[in-house]
Each structure stands twice: as structure tokens, then as C-alpha cells.
Amino acid sequence: MALLEVHDLAFRFPRAEKLVLDGVSFSVERGERVAILSPNAGGKTTLARWLAGLLPDGVLKAERGHVSMDGKDWTEWHIAERSSAIQYVGQVPSQQMTGCAFTVFEEIAFGPCNLALPEAEVRARVDEAMTVCNLRHLVDRDPFTLSGGEQQRLSIAAALAMKPQVLILDEPTSNLDPESRDDLLAQLELLPGELTIVVLEVALRPSLALADRFLLLDEGRIAVDGPAIDVLTHPRCIETLGMTAITEAGRRIQNAGGWAEGRPLPLTLADALQTLQVPDAVR
Amino acid sequence: MKFDTRTLILMAAAVVINIIGGQIAHFLKLPLYLDSIGTILVAILAGPLAGGITGLVTNLVWGLILNPVAAAFAPVALVIGVVAGLLARAGWFRTWWQATISGAIVAVPSTIVAVPIIVYMFGGVTGGGPDFAAAYLLAVGQSLVQSVAFSNLGINIADKAVTALIAWIVASRLPLRLTSNFGFFEHSRV
Amino acid sequence: MASGSKQEAGKQSLLFTPGESLLHKANPLTSLVIMLWMISAAAVLPTAGTAILVLAAITVSMATGVGKRSVKRLLITMTPIGVALIVVHGLLIERPDQTDLGLVAISPDGLDYALKVFMRVAAMLMATLLFVTTTHPSEMLKALDQRGVPPGVGYLVASPLLLIEPFSDRAKAIRDAQRVRGLDLTGSWKARIIALPILLMPLITLALSDLDQRASILSGRAFRAFPRRTVINAPHDSTFQVWFRRILVAVAVLQLGIPLLWHF
């Protein structure tokens, strides 16, 4: 049984004409690193929230289909169970803050405290998360005074402190300057190997750094599903993402035969950038 | 009573909107308070109880960080939220002119609650704008309660009408995906 | 690893001033009860009593290291109130004992009353100031968590406290940016009315734009999964403080209640 399964999911916002998601189906296995590529306004955030079990919510319901983890529909999960199974980090750094923690420590401890874990366990979790995300020196800072990059590291730390099996990253670097983005990506590469990661992106660079399997979300459906080279060279990908540079890069790899079968993925960030020679403007 | 998390977050944001509104009115030197925009917004979106609590919390938080005197007027802020919510439930926030009239109506009970606090706790003064109006009315021979009531009512009617209008404009421009989970807002839809 | 140092965590917008005094170390509930007792005392004491209360509170605030901030705030708030009280009660309200001084008529009774109100408000204000300058809101919230107060209540108070400062900064940034672009913020009535939505709307939109995301984040972090949360670094409490609070609450209720009974 797949760890995370999306089954024929169709969704529209109330009073909206167009379906945001129109029959999305795919599954994610334990330990996989998946990138879902999609143009802006292509339904990434909506899909991310469905994957993370944050939808359905009130009047926001599926037209058809559902998302399940470990074979159980998200609607059947208790909030405490679900938050220990999956975590979500979104785009805008300041919006990822809980908004009720006075310090970095409290921000990371917020989730574990809500689980009513023993104090020692909470401390151990916060400690570990701060180490992984390199936040020790900021422990007493007010989260809202941190830089965007620091806030994103903080929200990933807070997510990790919940000890999830799956981490959903919705364009985690899109609001960061190039330097903070690279720092964050380097940090993400250090995440524990057993963690299943799904990253939803419009940009190629973070996807390449993190994922070994690529999906293209196009017009509310999954158009392509496979290794990087399949998606990169797929005409719809090039069209929808509108990044000619990628086409170029993709072709180059293909022509050179340098990234054909047998070449292990994921690449490291440096590796990917070098191979692709992705210009900075492309992200 | 248990608000869902989204309503709680709205209420917290509304407290911030209230305080920022008050600060902006202050640095524009407008003769209005504009410190209830968030309260009335919540009243429109989530009902009288949520609106009332937003008002109450605003003044308590204001007391904590800026001016403890604000805490004494917490009951007034509560009444503003509750009455605006009741008017919204009655369908009196559907159009801009209804909202403006509703705002003016809200001013009446809020003044009725404010006057005893001003008169009995603060001896009829607040250290602010209406004191001048009250002083004038006193000078022309009104009683203290009347002077305080009239001076505050006048400013309140103008203030709450503008406030309610702003809240209505904000609410009507909110994206559907944001408002669709606030069922109470149906009372204010045309 | 300690999250103890509140020095760095102390936000500028808060009236809280870090320190090591007894009041700082007291359980936040104890400080809260002291405040409530002082307010109730101020409500019933005669002028001499409230004046002593004010002086005592100022002395305590000096001793706890929060004096400068409290007294400054006290003066800022009380000066206009004091002036207005003197004008309204000493000069404007007609009383039988008014003595004509040519231009104005002064009433000693009115001035007495003005002083009474002034001292009462000042005592209540000092009570509140002593509490907020020595109690960090996060400690207060922990104390509430510990008492089993629902997490939603804590959120409603904590979140605005944290968000005000970034938003105030943003408001100032927008104001300055608009001023550079020629928006008239000090000119005529009309100009300032026009400026209002330009300053206000972006901030309101911004405050509300966080809503969806923050709801997701809180739900993802198991917010309100259980009626009680774990409290880290729970504020210290003692049997002495528990009894002290009980007695003080009883005294506060009695001192309010007895004068009421007297009236009937």
C-alpha cells in the first residue's frame, strides 16, 4: 500500500466555475522524494493543502475523490494523529509562523506542546529540530524579527518537531532572495533520509535539489509522472512552465547523454546547477 | 461557545486592524477614533459574539501595550461588536448605505455604555477630543452627564458610521475563498 | 538549553521591562490578583487613601526597576485628564461654593472632587502599570495554560500582541512611502480624508491575507487537539502565593462589598 494516495481528486472553490483540480491521481511511496511542477495559479497550493490533510475544511469539499494516508482517508484522522503523520510548509515566510510564540523556542515547541507531550520530550524534540535547521543561535529571538530565510528554516524546524513521516513543501523558496534560497536548499538536503518529501514548485532548481521523481500538474491533472528527464523534456512542461532555458538545458543533457538512464538521482544542488547551467533568472 | 480556528485567527487579525486603524486616525489627526473597524468586520463575518469578544480583547490588549485607560472602556468595545453583529444578522450590512446607517445606530448603545464610565470613573473627562465639546456644553449650562453624552454621541455617530462603512467595503472585497467558510456572512450578502 | 532569557524576547511595543524583582519573579496570577486588589481599593478609598496608594505604587515601581517607564506613562496619561478635571469641576460646573475671581469662578468643592477622581484614576492606572511592566505576557499565558484555560483564549491575546509591532512598522513604512510620493498627510481636511484609505486598506488586506495560511499552520501543529497543552518553563508558584492570592481576592471582594451594604 502506498504511503500517500490521491484518488481521482476534483475540487473547486465555492461559487467558482472552474475546477482547480480535475481528477488528480497519484501515489507516493515511503521515503520517496517527489516534485510536483506546475505554473503559477496552477493549483499547487490547493493540491498541497489536500495532500497535507488541511482540506477538506468546512465548506471546502471535494467534488469527487479523496486523499488517504496509510490507506485511511484524511477525514478519518484525528488532528493530533494527522499532525504527527504529515507536515506542511508554505510560501510566504511570515505566514508560516503560528503568530502566538514569543520566541523561536516557543514557535518550535508550539506543536509538541499541543500534543500534550511530557516537557522533557518537547525539549528533546525542539533541541533536535534546532540542530537540524541550524537555529540554536536564534533560540530567544522573536520569530517576527527574523529574516525570510530564517523564518523558513524555523517553520521547517517546527514541522520536524512534530516527527512527521511526510513533509509537504509548497514553494518553500519562492519568497527568498537567491542567497537565502541556496542556504535553505542546502539545509533541506540534510533532512533525514527516511523522511518522505513532496515539494510543489514552479521553479526547477529547488525541485532538482530535492526530488528524484517529477510530476507535472497541468490544467488540474497530472500530465507527466516520471524521472526528471521525462518532465523536463515534455513539451507541456516547457509550455506551461514557460521556461525556455529549461528546455535548452534538458535538451543539452539529453544530447550529451549525460543524464540518461543509470545516472542516479537526486543530484546534489551543486551537481544539478553545474549540469544544467541554470541561469539565476530561471530560479 | 467554541469558535473554529479560522474565526479565532480572524478575531486576532481584527484586533490588530482595530489598533492600527486607531493609530492611523491619530497620525492623520482626524477627529475620529477608527478603532473598531476590525470589530465590526468580525461582527459582519462571524456574528455578534465573535464581534463583541474582538472588541473586548482589543481594549485589553491596548491596555497592555499602549494605554491602560483603554481597558476601562472594554465594555464599550464589547457592545459595539455585539450590536453590529445583531444588525448584520438582521440583514443591515447588505449595502454601503445600510452599513453606514448601522454604524450610526451602533453609536447609540455604545455611547450609553461609555457615558457612565466616563462620568463616574473619570469624572466626566477622558483626556481627549470630546472633552472640549463637553466643556463647551457645560459652559453653556448643560449638566455634566448631558454634556458628556452629547459630546460623545456626536463624535461616535460620525466615527461609527465611517468605521462601519470601511468594514463593509473590506468585507465586500474579500475573496470568496476567504469568506466562504464564514457562514454568518450570508446574512450580509445581497 | 534555556528559553529563559526574556531580555531579547522583550518586545519594544510591550510595556514590560525585564528585571529580577519580587514582582517579576512572582507567579503572574499573583501579580494579577495584586492589581485587581489595588483597583478595588482605589474604587472605595477616600482621596488620602488613593494618594497613599499612588505613592506606594510609585515607590514599589522604583524599587522593582520599572519606575521610569511607569511614571512616564502615568504622567502622559494623567496630565490631560488632570487639566480637564480642573477645568470641568473647578471652573465650569456650577456649585454653591463658587468664588468669583473676576474672569473665572473657582469652586473648592469642585477642585476637591477633581482631586478625588484624579487620584482614583491614577491609583488604578498605577496598579495596571505595575502589573504590565513586571509581567511578560508569555508568562501570563503560560500561567493560564497551566490552569487549564483553553488554548484558544491564549491565542486571542498572544497573537495581537505579537503582530502589532510588525504591523505598526508596516504602517509607518506605508506612510513614509506615500509621503515621498506626495500624499498630503498634514494638509486640509479633505486631503487627510483621502489619505485615510490609501494608508489603511493595504494594511487591512495584509492582516487578512494571512488568515488561510495561518489556519493551515495552526491546524497542522495540532492547535486545540486537546483541551490542555504542555507548559514549558512553567512559572513558579508556591503554597504561600496560592494563599496570598486567596486572601487578597477575599479582601478585594469585601472592601467592595461592605461599603455597598452600608448604603442599603
GROMACS .gro file of C-alpha atoms in nm, chain B residues 2-17 19-21 23-25 27-32 34 37 41 45 53-54 57 61 63-69 71 119-128 131 134-136 138-139 141 144 162 166 169-170 173-174 177-178 182, chain C residues 13-16 73 77 80-82 84-85 87-89 92-94 113 117 120-121 124-125 128-129 131-132 137 151-153 155-157 159-161 163-164 167-168 171-172 175 184-186 189 192-193 195-196 199-201 203-205 207-212 214-216 218-219 223-224:
model
  142
  285LYS     CA    1  -1.619   2.746   2.075
  286PHE     CA    2  -1.504   2.937   1.771
  287ASP     CA    3  -1.331   2.747   1.495
  288THR     CA    4  -0.965   2.819   1.442
  289ARG     CA    5  -1.025   3.032   1.135
  290THR     CA    6  -1.261   3.259   1.331
  291LEU     CA    7  -1.005   3.287   1.610
  292ILE     CA    8  -0.738   3.394   1.363
  293LEU     CA    9  -0.979   3.643   1.207
  294MET     CA   10  -1.050   3.786   1.552
  295ALA     CA   11  -0.680   3.819   1.630
  296ALA     CA   12  -0.620   3.992   1.295
  297ALA     CA   13  -0.917   4.219   1.366
  298VAL     CA   14  -0.766   4.327   1.697
  299VAL     CA   15  -0.455   4.430   1.504
  300ILE     CA   16  -0.670   4.614   1.246
  302ILE     CA   17  -0.531   4.919   1.687
  303ILE     CA   18  -0.361   5.011   1.358
  304GLY     CA   19  -0.678   5.194   1.249
  306GLN     CA   20  -0.306   5.477   1.520
  307ILE     CA   21  -0.360   5.592   1.162
  308ALA     CA   22  -0.655   5.811   1.262
  310PHE     CA   23  -0.139   6.042   1.298
  311LEU     CA   24  -0.374   6.183   1.036
  312LYS     CA   25  -0.516   6.396   1.319
  313LEU     CA   26  -0.870   6.300   1.220
  314PRO     CA   27  -1.137   6.378   1.479
  315LEU     CA   28  -1.242   6.011   1.464
  317LEU     CA   29  -1.146   5.441   1.379
  320ILE     CA   30  -1.302   4.858   1.202
  324LEU     CA   31  -1.568   4.340   1.030
  328LEU     CA   32  -1.830   3.789   0.907
  336ILE     CA   33  -1.515   3.943   2.207
  337THR     CA   34  -1.296   4.106   1.942
  340VAL     CA   35  -0.984   4.180   2.358
  344VAL     CA   36  -0.453   4.432   2.453
  346GLY     CA   37  -0.429   4.840   2.779
  347LEU     CA   38  -0.137   4.602   2.792
  348ILE     CA   39   0.080   4.775   2.535
  349LEU     CA   40  -0.024   5.135   2.491
  350ASN     CA   41  -0.261   5.282   2.739
  351PRO     CA   42  -0.415   5.105   3.039
  352VAL     CA   43  -0.708   5.350   3.038
  354ALA     CA   44  -0.908   4.866   2.936
  402VAL     CA   45  -1.877   6.030   3.425
  403TYR     CA   46  -1.839   5.807   3.730
  404MET     CA   47  -1.494   5.668   3.681
  405PHE     CA   48  -1.320   5.960   3.513
  406GLY     CA   49  -1.527   6.249   3.648
  407GLY     CA   50  -1.657   6.325   3.301
  408VAL     CA   51  -1.327   6.365   3.121
  409THR     CA   52  -1.120   6.137   2.902
  410GLY     CA   53  -0.815   6.349   2.837
  411GLY     CA   54  -0.910   6.351   2.470
  414ASP     CA   55  -1.353   6.691   2.649
  417ALA     CA   56  -1.817   6.858   2.678
  418ALA     CA   57  -1.652   7.165   2.832
  419TYR     CA   58  -1.835   7.388   2.588
  421LEU     CA   59  -2.101   7.265   3.036
  422ALA     CA   60  -2.014   7.630   2.986
  424GLY     CA   61  -2.526   7.538   3.112
  427LEU     CA   62  -2.227   6.701   3.331
  445VAL     CA   63  -1.733   5.581   0.883
  449ILE     CA   64  -1.492   5.091   0.588
  452ILE     CA   65  -1.602   4.787   0.195
  453VAL     CA   66  -1.335   4.550   0.326
  456ARG     CA   67  -1.400   4.298  -0.135
  457LEU     CA   68  -1.270   3.989   0.041
  460ARG     CA   69  -1.214   3.155  -0.076
  461LEU     CA   70  -1.159   3.360   0.236
  465PHE     CA   71  -1.777   3.220   0.737
  486SER     CA   72   0.591   4.762   2.196
  487LEU     CA   73   0.526   4.597   2.531
  488LEU     CA   74   0.532   4.800   2.849
  489PHE     CA   75   0.707   4.502   3.009
  546ARG     CA   76   0.330   5.653   3.125
  550THR     CA   77  -0.195   5.971   3.066
  553PRO     CA   78  -0.453   6.585   3.015
  554ILE     CA   79  -0.702   6.414   3.246
  555GLY     CA   80  -0.586   6.634   3.533
  557ALA     CA   81  -0.960   6.856   3.204
  558LEU     CA   82  -1.075   6.765   3.557
  560VAL     CA   83  -1.138   7.291   3.419
  561VAL     CA   84  -1.457   7.089   3.429
  562HIS     CA   85  -1.504   7.056   3.805
  565LEU     CA   86  -1.725   7.501   3.469
  566ILE     CA   87  -1.970   7.309   3.683
  567GLU     CA   88  -2.175   7.547   3.889
  586TYR     CA   89  -1.382   6.631   4.361
  590VAL     CA   90  -1.119   6.143   4.070
  593ARG     CA   91  -0.856   5.730   4.196
  594VAL     CA   92  -0.776   5.703   3.826
  597MET     CA   93  -0.595   5.231   3.915
  598LEU     CA   94  -0.354   5.323   3.640
  601THR     CA   95  -0.228   4.825   3.593
  602LEU     CA   96   0.115   4.964   3.512
  604PHE     CA   97   0.127   4.454   3.652
  605VAL     CA   98   0.209   4.505   3.285
  610PRO     CA   99   0.257   3.832   2.852
  624PRO     CA  100  -0.558   2.732   2.416
  625GLY     CA  101  -0.790   2.945   2.200
  626VAL     CA  102  -0.816   3.209   2.471
  628TYR     CA  103  -0.411   3.264   2.122
  629LEU     CA  104  -0.654   3.554   2.109
  630VAL     CA  105  -0.443   3.760   2.346
  632SER     CA  106  -0.138   3.680   1.865
  633PRO     CA  107  -0.231   4.052   1.854
  634LEU     CA  108   0.049   4.132   2.099
  636LEU     CA  109   0.154   4.109   1.540
  637ILE     CA  110   0.105   4.472   1.644
  640PHE     CA  111   0.209   4.596   1.155
  641SER     CA  112   0.289   4.928   1.319
  644ALA     CA  113   0.200   5.130   0.874
  645LYS     CA  114   0.490   5.370   0.923
  648ARG     CA  115   0.303   5.635   0.547
  657ASP     CA  116  -0.061   6.507   0.187
  658LEU     CA  117  -0.090   6.381   0.544
  659THR     CA  118  -0.096   6.713   0.726
  662TRP     CA  119  -0.940   6.804   0.597
  665ARG     CA  120  -0.634   6.376   0.510
  666ILE     CA  121  -0.965   6.202   0.443
  668ALA     CA  122  -0.510   5.976   0.264
  669LEU     CA  123  -0.702   5.751   0.502
  672LEU     CA  124  -0.288   5.410   0.431
  673LEU     CA  125  -0.547   5.180   0.579
  674MET     CA  126  -0.655   4.943   0.304
  676LEU     CA  127  -0.273   4.702   0.599
  677ILE     CA  128  -0.618   4.553   0.640
  678THR     CA  129  -0.571   4.341   0.330
  680ALA     CA  130  -0.371   4.139   0.804
  681LEU     CA  131  -0.644   3.928   0.645
  682SER     CA  132  -0.425   3.766   0.380
  683ASP     CA  133  -0.250   3.562   0.647
  684LEU     CA  134  -0.575   3.405   0.753
  685ASP     CA  135  -0.588   3.095   0.533
  687ARG     CA  136  -0.218   3.062   0.941
  688ALA     CA  137  -0.527   2.846   0.984
  689SER     CA  138  -0.344   2.572   0.795
  691LEU     CA  139  -0.217   2.604   1.334
  692SER     CA  140  -0.424   2.306   1.231
  696PHE     CA  141  -0.363   2.351   1.774
  697ARG     CA  142  -0.653   2.272   2.009
   0.00000   0.00000   0.00000
